[in-house]
């Protein structure tokens, strides 16, 4: 099997689990909006806690989704709440905060959407899924957050790569590499988005590349021009006591 076919097969398996999540766990998600995220994988589902003091704690490889729905309170306490945090990072906290906010706002990335209104290119971003791992020649590549841009009638995939340090080279390599995978497998990713959202999805263009990293500069990011030339939109964030504020750069 070629690498392309391996990637396609992986996406098909993840999509099948995404359908199961939507059909079996939607009520649980609604009842606990902002507390938990169910991440589809190729061989099962991960229950991921979004609690501010326990970001991204959870359990992977869950296959019995009926039991997960039935015994959610017990399992959530065991794997997501009443557990040591482990290695906490700014990226985990940011990722959990973005996803938690999305679940509390009909999947809208409310803070980023509102911050974009100060730019010439405001957006309406809807959270879809995170940490989709695909095989590549060097091993595997994992995205941070995938969202769908829906403003102005758009239906465009957007890749958000998160970093709690301003590590430009690594971030650009990651966002460019994974965006190329989305474009190569646009039909398969559209099916995954559709499985998660439950609405028809047909992409209208290539993936947008965004990076989210610590705020710098007074009015605009000092690396914005450089990144814009590479087709990357910049989001700076500032965290204060678990609350995040964002400043969005202009479009590429």
PDB file of C-alpha atoms in Angstrom:
ATOM      1  CA  UNK A   1       0.000   0.000   0.000  1.00  0.00           C
ATOM      2  CA  UNK A   2       1.357   3.435  -0.914  1.00  0.00           C
ATOM      3  CA  UNK A   3       1.790   6.134   1.718  1.00  0.00           C
ATOM      4  CA  UNK A   4      -1.066   8.087   0.118  1.00  0.00           C
ATOM      5  CA  UNK A   5      -3.346   5.072   0.442  1.00  0.00           C
ATOM      6  CA  UNK A   6      -2.270   4.528   4.066  1.00  0.00           C
ATOM      7  CA  UNK A   7      -3.180   8.126   4.859  1.00  0.00           C
ATOM      8  CA  UNK A   8      -6.536   7.786   3.124  1.00  0.00           C
ATOM      9  CA  UNK A   9      -7.314   4.562   4.991  1.00  0.00           C
ATOM     10  CA  UNK A  10      -6.408   6.211   8.304  1.00  0.00           C
ATOM     11  CA  UNK A  11      -8.757   9.118   7.573  1.00  0.00           C
ATOM     12  CA  UNK A  12     -11.564   6.733   6.643  1.00  0.00           C
ATOM     13  CA  UNK A  13     -11.133   4.872   9.942  1.00  0.00           C
ATOM     14  CA  UNK A  14     -11.140   8.131  11.923  1.00  0.00           C
ATOM     15  CA  UNK A  15     -14.244   9.284  10.061  1.00  0.00           C
ATOM     16  CA  UNK A  16     -16.078   6.081  10.972  1.00  0.00           C
ATOM     17  CA  UNK A  17     -15.368   6.713  14.661  1.00  0.00           C
ATOM     18  CA  UNK A  18     -16.402  10.356  14.265  1.00  0.00           C
ATOM     19  CA  UNK A  19     -19.816   9.178  13.079  1.00  0.00           C
ATOM     20  CA  UNK A  20     -20.109   6.953  16.144  1.00  0.00           C
ATOM     21  CA  UNK A  21     -19.195   9.843  18.427  1.00  0.00           C
ATOM     22  CA  UNK A  22     -21.866  12.079  16.912  1.00  0.00           C
ATOM     23  CA  UNK A  23     -24.590   9.433  17.007  1.00  0.00           C
ATOM     24  CA  UNK A  24     -23.794   8.025  20.463  1.00  0.00           C
ATOM     25  CA  UNK A  25     -22.233  10.825  22.520  1.00  0.00           C
ATOM     26  CA  UNK A  26     -23.939  14.039  21.344  1.00  0.00           C
ATOM     27  CA  UNK A  27     -26.228  14.177  24.377  1.00  0.00           C
ATOM     28  CA  UNK A  28     -23.286  13.660  26.728  1.00  0.00           C
ATOM     29  CA  UNK A  29     -21.351  16.439  25.014  1.00  0.00           C
ATOM     30  CA  UNK A  30     -24.312  18.798  25.278  1.00  0.00           C
ATOM     31  CA  UNK A  31     -24.871  18.002  28.949  1.00  0.00           C
ATOM     32  CA  UNK A  32     -21.207  18.643  29.772  1.00  0.00           C
ATOM     33  CA  UNK A  33     -20.411  21.409  27.292  1.00  0.00           C
ATOM     34  CA  UNK A  34     -16.958  22.798  27.863  1.00  0.00           C
ATOM     35  CA  UNK A  35     -15.869  20.024  30.225  1.00  0.00           C
ATOM     36  CA  UNK A  36     -15.078  17.158  27.874  1.00  0.00           C
ATOM     37  CA  UNK A  37     -14.137  16.446  24.276  1.00  0.00           C
ATOM     38  CA  UNK A  38     -14.446  13.115  22.487  1.00  0.00           C
ATOM     39  CA  UNK A  39     -11.632  12.823  19.949  1.00  0.00           C
ATOM     40  CA  UNK A  40     -12.082  10.220  17.189  1.00  0.00           C
ATOM     41  CA  UNK A  41      -9.069   8.110  16.317  1.00  0.00           C
ATOM     42  CA  UNK A  42      -8.421   5.302  13.884  1.00  0.00           C
ATOM     43  CA  UNK A  43      -9.009   2.521  16.429  1.00  0.00           C
ATOM     44  CA  UNK A  44     -11.324   4.129  18.962  1.00  0.00           C
ATOM     45  CA  UNK A  45     -12.149   7.336  20.784  1.00  0.00           C
ATOM     46  CA  UNK A  46     -10.288   9.417  23.354  1.00  0.00           C
ATOM     47  CA  UNK A  47     -12.152  11.066  26.220  1.00  0.00           C
ATOM     48  CA  UNK A  48     -10.295  14.341  26.785  1.00  0.00           C
ATOM     49  CA  UNK A  49     -10.915  16.545  29.788  1.00  0.00           C
ATOM     50  CA  UNK A  50     -11.057  20.310  29.264  1.00  0.00           C
ATOM     51  CA  UNK A  51     -10.888  21.370  32.917  1.00  0.00           C
ATOM     52  CA  UNK A  52      -8.562  24.391  33.335  1.00  0.00           C
ATOM     53  CA  UNK A  53      -6.513  22.689  36.057  1.00  0.00           C
ATOM     54  CA  UNK A  54      -6.412  19.332  34.242  1.00  0.00           C
ATOM     55  CA  UNK A  55      -6.109  20.266  30.541  1.00  0.00           C
ATOM     56  CA  UNK A  56      -6.065  17.344  28.111  1.00  0.00           C
ATOM     57  CA  UNK A  57      -6.149  14.636  30.786  1.00  0.00           C
ATOM     58  CA  UNK A  58      -8.151  11.607  29.727  1.00  0.00           C
ATOM     59  CA  UNK A  59      -8.211   8.109  28.323  1.00  0.00           C
ATOM     60  CA  UNK A  60      -7.620   6.888  24.781  1.00  0.00           C
ATOM     61  CA  UNK A  61      -8.610   3.751  22.913  1.00  0.00           C
ATOM     62  CA  UNK A  62     -12.231   3.642  24.081  1.00  0.00           C
ATOM     63  CA  UNK A  63     -14.334   1.387  21.858  1.00  0.00           C
ATOM     64  CA  UNK A  64     -17.537   0.821  23.849  1.00  0.00           C
ATOM     65  CA  UNK A  65     -19.229   4.182  23.382  1.00  0.00           C
ATOM     66  CA  UNK A  66     -22.548   3.011  24.820  1.00  0.00           C
ATOM     67  CA  UNK A  67     -20.794   2.225  28.100  1.00  0.00           C
ATOM     68  CA  UNK A  68     -18.976   5.552  27.953  1.00  0.00           C
ATOM     69  CA  UNK A  69     -22.286   7.384  27.644  1.00  0.00           C
ATOM     70  CA  UNK A  70     -23.904   5.296  30.382  1.00  0.00           C
ATOM     71  CA  UNK A  71     -21.043   5.506  32.881  1.00  0.00           C
ATOM     72  CA  UNK A  72     -19.715   8.915  31.889  1.00  0.00           C
ATOM     73  CA  UNK A  73     -19.712  10.509  35.346  1.00  0.00           C
ATOM     74  CA  UNK A  74     -17.629   7.716  36.863  1.00  0.00           C
ATOM     75  CA  UNK A  75     -15.211   7.487  33.931  1.00  0.00           C
ATOM     76  CA  UNK A  76     -14.773  11.255  33.666  1.00  0.00           C
ATOM     77  CA  UNK A  77     -13.951  11.499  37.362  1.00  0.00           C
ATOM     78  CA  UNK A  78     -11.472   8.632  37.103  1.00  0.00           C
ATOM     79  CA  UNK A  79      -9.573   9.717  34.016  1.00  0.00           C
ATOM     80  CA  UNK A  80     -10.108  13.463  33.651  1.00  0.00           C
ATOM     81  CA  UNK A  81     -10.812  15.063  37.023  1.00  0.00           C
ATOM     82  CA  UNK A  82      -9.570  13.090  40.034  1.00  0.00           C
ATOM     83  CA  UNK A  83      -6.093  12.560  38.642  1.00  0.00           C
ATOM     84  CA  UNK A  84      -2.695  14.246  38.756  1.00  0.00           C
ATOM     85  CA  UNK A  85      -2.122  16.660  35.923  1.00  0.00           C
ATOM     86  CA  UNK A  86       1.202  15.286  34.754  1.00  0.00           C
ATOM     87  CA  UNK A  87       3.274  17.497  32.462  1.00  0.00           C
ATOM     88  CA  UNK A  88       1.250  20.651  32.055  1.00  0.00           C
ATOM     89  CA  UNK A  89       2.124  22.905  29.113  1.00  0.00           C
ATOM     90  CA  UNK A  90       0.852  26.213  27.861  1.00  0.00           C
ATOM     91  CA  UNK A  91      -0.143  24.532  24.620  1.00  0.00           C
ATOM     92  CA  UNK A  92      -2.368  21.993  26.387  1.00  0.00           C
ATOM     93  CA  UNK A  93      -4.033  24.753  28.389  1.00  0.00           C
ATOM     94  CA  UNK A  94      -4.611  26.880  25.275  1.00  0.00           C
ATOM     95  CA  UNK A  95      -5.931  23.924  23.294  1.00  0.00           C
ATOM     96  CA  UNK A  96      -8.361  22.982  26.058  1.00  0.00           C
ATOM     97  CA  UNK A  97      -9.519  26.587  26.472  1.00  0.00           C
ATOM     98  CA  UNK A  98     -10.239  26.983  22.747  1.00  0.00           C
ATOM     99  CA  UNK A  99     -12.152  23.704  22.529  1.00  0.00           C
ATOM    100  CA  UNK A 100     -14.072  24.331  25.759  1.00  0.00           C
ATOM    101  CA  UNK A 101     -15.148  27.755  24.515  1.00  0.00           C
ATOM    102  CA  UNK A 102     -16.224  26.243  21.207  1.00  0.00           C
ATOM    103  CA  UNK A 103     -18.459  23.660  22.888  1.00  0.00           C
ATOM    104  CA  UNK A 104     -20.108  26.425  24.935  1.00  0.00           C
ATOM    105  CA  UNK A 105     -20.840  28.422  21.773  1.00  0.00           C
ATOM    106  CA  UNK A 106     -22.230  25.931  19.249  1.00  0.00           C
ATOM    107  CA  UNK A 107     -18.652  25.058  18.208  1.00  0.00           C
ATOM    108  CA  UNK A 108     -17.801  28.680  17.378  1.00  0.00           C
ATOM    109  CA  UNK A 109     -14.311  29.903  18.288  1.00  0.00           C
ATOM    110  CA  UNK A 110     -15.945  32.946  19.828  1.00  0.00           C
ATOM    111  CA  UNK A 111     -12.885  34.832  21.099  1.00  0.00           C
ATOM    112  CA  UNK A 112     -10.905  34.467  17.869  1.00  0.00           C
ATOM    113  CA  UNK A 113     -13.940  35.295  15.739  1.00  0.00           C
ATOM    114  CA  UNK A 114     -14.605  38.459  17.735  1.00  0.00           C
ATOM    115  CA  UNK A 115     -10.941  39.504  17.677  1.00  0.00           C
ATOM    116  CA  UNK A 116     -10.911  39.136  13.888  1.00  0.00           C
ATOM    117  CA  UNK A 117     -13.578  41.841  13.599  1.00  0.00           C
ATOM    118  CA  UNK A 118     -10.808  44.392  14.132  1.00  0.00           C
ATOM    119  CA  UNK A 119      -9.128  43.251  10.889  1.00  0.00           C
ATOM    120  CA  UNK A 120      -9.950  43.749   7.219  1.00  0.00           C
ATOM    121  CA  UNK A 121     -10.808  40.053   6.968  1.00  0.00           C
ATOM    122  CA  UNK A 122     -13.113  38.968   9.835  1.00  0.00           C
ATOM    123  CA  UNK A 123     -13.841  35.263  10.133  1.00  0.00           C
ATOM    124  CA  UNK A 124     -16.392  32.827  11.483  1.00  0.00           C
ATOM    125  CA  UNK A 125     -14.506  29.721  12.594  1.00  0.00           C
ATOM    126  CA  UNK A 126     -16.197  26.536  13.799  1.00  0.00           C
ATOM    127  CA  UNK A 127     -14.266  23.884  15.725  1.00  0.00           C
ATOM    128  CA  UNK A 128     -14.224  20.449  14.100  1.00  0.00           C
ATOM    129  CA  UNK A 129     -11.538  18.163  15.511  1.00  0.00           C
ATOM    130  CA  UNK A 130      -8.007  18.072  16.884  1.00  0.00           C
ATOM    131  CA  UNK A 131      -4.865  15.942  16.914  1.00  0.00           C
ATOM    132  CA  UNK A 132      -5.500  13.910  13.779  1.00  0.00           C
ATOM    133  CA  UNK A 133      -2.410  11.748  13.281  1.00  0.00           C
ATOM    134  CA  UNK A 134      -1.389  10.637   9.793  1.00  0.00           C
ATOM    135  CA  UNK A 135       1.550   8.487   8.679  1.00  0.00           C
ATOM    136  CA  UNK A 136       4.276  10.282   6.731  1.00  0.00           C
ATOM    137  CA  UNK A 137       7.626   9.160   5.369  1.00  0.00           C
ATOM    138  CA  UNK A 138       9.446  10.272   8.522  1.00  0.00           C
ATOM    139  CA  UNK A 139       6.944   8.666  10.922  1.00  0.00           C
ATOM    140  CA  UNK A 140       3.766  10.574  11.669  1.00  0.00           C
ATOM    141  CA  UNK A 141       2.394  14.099  11.549  1.00  0.00           C
ATOM    142  CA  UNK A 142      -0.241  15.392  13.965  1.00  0.00           C
ATOM    143  CA  UNK A 143      -2.252  18.588  13.642  1.00  0.00           C
ATOM    144  CA  UNK A 144      -3.251  20.736  16.609  1.00  0.00           C
ATOM    145  CA  UNK A 145      -6.739  22.025  15.776  1.00  0.00           C
ATOM    146  CA  UNK A 146      -8.836  21.821  12.602  1.00  0.00           C
ATOM    147  CA  UNK A 147     -11.687  24.270  12.095  1.00  0.00           C
ATOM    148  CA  UNK A 148     -14.062  25.227   9.303  1.00  0.00           C
ATOM    149  CA  UNK A 149     -14.319  28.799   8.054  1.00  0.00           C
ATOM    150  CA  UNK A 150     -17.925  29.668   7.285  1.00  0.00           C
ATOM    151  CA  UNK A 151     -18.137  33.459   6.940  1.00  0.00           C
ATOM    152  CA  UNK A 152     -19.389  34.906   3.679  1.00  0.00           C
ATOM    153  CA  UNK A 153     -20.660  31.548   2.494  1.00  0.00           C
ATOM    154  CA  UNK A 154     -17.207  29.991   2.732  1.00  0.00           C
ATOM    155  CA  UNK A 155     -16.533  26.338   3.445  1.00  0.00           C
ATOM    156  CA  UNK A 156     -12.775  26.405   3.906  1.00  0.00           C
ATOM    157  CA  UNK A 157     -10.641  24.161   6.131  1.00  0.00           C
ATOM    158  CA  UNK A 158      -8.381  26.060   8.512  1.00  0.00           C
ATOM    159  CA  UNK A 159      -5.417  24.561  10.345  1.00  0.00           C
ATOM    160  CA  UNK A 160      -4.528  26.156  13.683  1.00  0.00           C
ATOM    161  CA  UNK A 161      -1.085  25.285  15.010  1.00  0.00           C
ATOM    162  CA  UNK A 162      -0.567  26.265  18.641  1.00  0.00           C
ATOM    163  CA  UNK A 163       2.676  27.077  20.436  1.00  0.00           C
ATOM    164  CA  UNK A 164       3.394  28.561  23.854  1.00  0.00           C
ATOM    165  CA  UNK A 165       6.784  29.840  22.640  1.00  0.00           C
ATOM    166  CA  UNK A 166       7.689  31.830  19.538  1.00  0.00           C
ATOM    167  CA  UNK A 167       9.480  28.995  17.706  1.00  0.00           C
ATOM    168  CA  UNK A 168       9.032  30.181  14.133  1.00  0.00           C
ATOM    169  CA  UNK A 169      10.867  27.536  12.103  1.00  0.00           C
ATOM    170  CA  UNK A 170       9.212  24.563  13.806  1.00  0.00           C
ATOM    171  CA  UNK A 171       5.746  26.097  13.612  1.00  0.00           C
ATOM    172  CA  UNK A 172       5.990  26.996   9.938  1.00  0.00           C
ATOM    173  CA  UNK A 173       7.271  23.531   9.031  1.00  0.00           C
ATOM    174  CA  UNK A 174       4.372  21.960  10.909  1.00  0.00           C
ATOM    175  CA  UNK A 175       1.642  24.188   9.506  1.00  0.00           C
ATOM    176  CA  UNK A 176       2.903  23.941   5.923  1.00  0.00           C
ATOM    177  CA  UNK A 177       3.411  20.188   6.125  1.00  0.00           C
ATOM    178  CA  UNK A 178      -0.001  19.386   7.536  1.00  0.00           C
ATOM    179  CA  UNK A 179      -1.830  21.855   5.280  1.00  0.00           C
ATOM    180  CA  UNK A 180      -0.370  20.012   2.291  1.00  0.00           C
ATOM    181  CA  UNK A 181      -1.849  16.772   3.672  1.00  0.00           C
ATOM    182  CA  UNK A 182      -5.276  18.398   3.973  1.00  0.00           C
ATOM    183  CA  UNK A 183      -5.082  19.584   0.371  1.00  0.00           C
ATOM    184  CA  UNK A 184      -3.838  16.211  -0.875  1.00  0.00           C
ATOM    185  CA  UNK A 185      -6.748  14.450   0.863  1.00  0.00           C
ATOM    186  CA  UNK A 186      -9.341  17.221   0.574  1.00  0.00           C
ATOM    187  CA  UNK A 187     -12.223  14.838  -0.162  1.00  0.00           C
ATOM    188  CA  UNK A 188     -11.376  12.606   2.799  1.00  0.00           C
ATOM    189  CA  UNK A 189     -10.992  15.544   5.185  1.00  0.00           C
ATOM    190  CA  UNK A 190     -14.305  16.987   3.974  1.00  0.00           C
ATOM    191  CA  UNK A 191     -15.956  13.660   4.804  1.00  0.00           C
ATOM    192  CA  UNK A 192     -14.382  13.776   8.273  1.00  0.00           C
ATOM    193  CA  UNK A 193     -15.642  17.326   8.831  1.00  0.00           C
ATOM    194  CA  UNK A 194     -19.098  16.252   7.673  1.00  0.00           C
ATOM    195  CA  UNK A 195     -19.072  13.256  10.017  1.00  0.00           C
ATOM    196  CA  UNK A 196     -18.236  15.473  12.992  1.00  0.00           C
ATOM    197  CA  UNK A 197     -20.609  18.329  12.203  1.00  0.00           C
ATOM    198  CA  UNK A 198     -23.494  16.346  10.753  1.00  0.00           C
ATOM    199  CA  UNK A 199     -23.854  18.839   7.879  1.00  0.00           C
ATOM    200  CA  UNK A 200     -22.802  18.570   4.222  1.00  0.00           C
ATOM    201  CA  UNK A 201     -19.223  19.790   3.726  1.00  0.00           C
ATOM    202  CA  UNK A 202     -17.520  20.454   0.406  1.00  0.00           C
ATOM    203  CA  UNK A 203     -14.353  22.519   0.599  1.00  0.00           C
ATOM    204  CA  UNK A 204     -14.208  25.605  -1.613  1.00  0.00           C
ATOM    205  CA  UNK A 205     -10.452  26.065  -1.550  1.00  0.00           C
ATOM    206  CA  UNK A 206      -7.136  24.961  -0.078  1.00  0.00           C
ATOM    207  CA  UNK A 207      -6.513  24.865   3.659  1.00  0.00           C
ATOM    208  CA  UNK A 208      -5.762  28.158   5.360  1.00  0.00           C
ATOM    209  CA  UNK A 209      -2.645  28.109   7.536  1.00  0.00           C
ATOM    210  CA  UNK A 210      -2.805  29.872  10.911  1.00  0.00           C
ATOM    211  CA  UNK A 211      -0.372  29.914  13.817  1.00  0.00           C
ATOM    212  CA  UNK A 212      -1.357  30.858  17.360  1.00  0.00           C
ATOM    213  CA  UNK A 213       1.511  31.904  19.624  1.00  0.00           C
ATOM    214  CA  UNK A 214       2.359  34.400  22.397  1.00  0.00           C
ATOM    215  CA  UNK A 215       1.573  38.029  21.673  1.00  0.00           C
ATOM    216  CA  UNK A 216       4.459  40.319  20.666  1.00  0.00           C
ATOM    217  CA  UNK A 217       4.686  43.872  19.390  1.00  0.00           C
ATOM    218  CA  UNK A 218       2.518  46.857  20.247  1.00  0.00           C
ATOM    219  CA  UNK A 219       0.110  46.994  17.310  1.00  0.00           C
ATOM    220  CA  UNK A 220       1.083  44.053  15.113  1.00  0.00           C
ATOM    221  CA  UNK A 221       3.287  40.991  15.299  1.00  0.00           C
ATOM    222  CA  UNK A 222       6.900  41.739  14.283  1.00  0.00           C
ATOM    223  CA  UNK A 223       6.956  38.541  12.186  1.00  0.00           C
ATOM    224  CA  UNK A 224       3.604  39.174  10.492  1.00  0.00           C
ATOM    225  CA  UNK A 225       4.976  40.375   7.147  1.00  0.00           C
ATOM    226  CA  UNK A 226       7.363  37.433   6.895  1.00  0.00           C
ATOM    227  CA  UNK A 227       4.632  34.925   7.697  1.00  0.00           C
ATOM    228  CA  UNK A 228       2.062  36.578   5.459  1.00  0.00           C
ATOM    229  CA  UNK A 229       4.450  36.148   2.531  1.00  0.00           C
ATOM    230  CA  UNK A 230       4.445  32.408   3.280  1.00  0.00           C
ATOM    231  CA  UNK A 231       0.656  32.283   3.316  1.00  0.00           C
ATOM    232  CA  UNK A 232       0.349  32.051   7.102  1.00  0.00           C
ATOM    233  CA  UNK A 233      -2.037  34.130   9.221  1.00  0.00           C
ATOM    234  CA  UNK A 234      -0.781  35.077  12.687  1.00  0.00           C
ATOM    235  CA  UNK A 235      -2.734  35.048  15.938  1.00  0.00           C
ATOM    236  CA  UNK A 236      -1.108  36.391  19.080  1.00  0.00           C
ATOM    237  CA  UNK A 237      -2.514  35.422  22.458  1.00  0.00           C
ATOM    238  CA  UNK A 238      -2.176  36.685  25.996  1.00  0.00           C
ATOM    239  CA  UNK A 239      -3.204  34.602  29.000  1.00  0.00           C
ATOM    240  CA  UNK A 240      -4.241  35.993  32.362  1.00  0.00           C
ATOM    241  CA  UNK A 241      -5.559  33.691  35.098  1.00  0.00           C
ATOM    242  CA  UNK A 242      -6.830  31.188  32.561  1.00  0.00           C
ATOM    243  CA  UNK A 243      -8.515  33.781  30.346  1.00  0.00           C
ATOM    244  CA  UNK A 244      -7.225  34.310  26.818  1.00  0.00           C
ATOM    245  CA  UNK A 245      -7.255  37.405  24.646  1.00  0.00           C
ATOM    246  CA  UNK A 246      -6.290  37.311  20.978  1.00  0.00           C
ATOM    247  CA  UNK A 247      -4.975  39.714  18.364  1.00  0.00           C
ATOM    248  CA  UNK A 248      -5.424  38.591  14.771  1.00  0.00           C
ATOM    249  CA  UNK A 249      -3.111  39.592  11.965  1.00  0.00           C
ATOM    250  CA  UNK A 250      -4.204  40.387   8.447  1.00  0.00           C
ATOM    251  CA  UNK A 251      -4.829  37.756   5.765  1.00  0.00           C
ATOM    252  CA  UNK A 252      -2.017  36.478   3.528  1.00  0.00           C
TER     253      UNK A 252
END
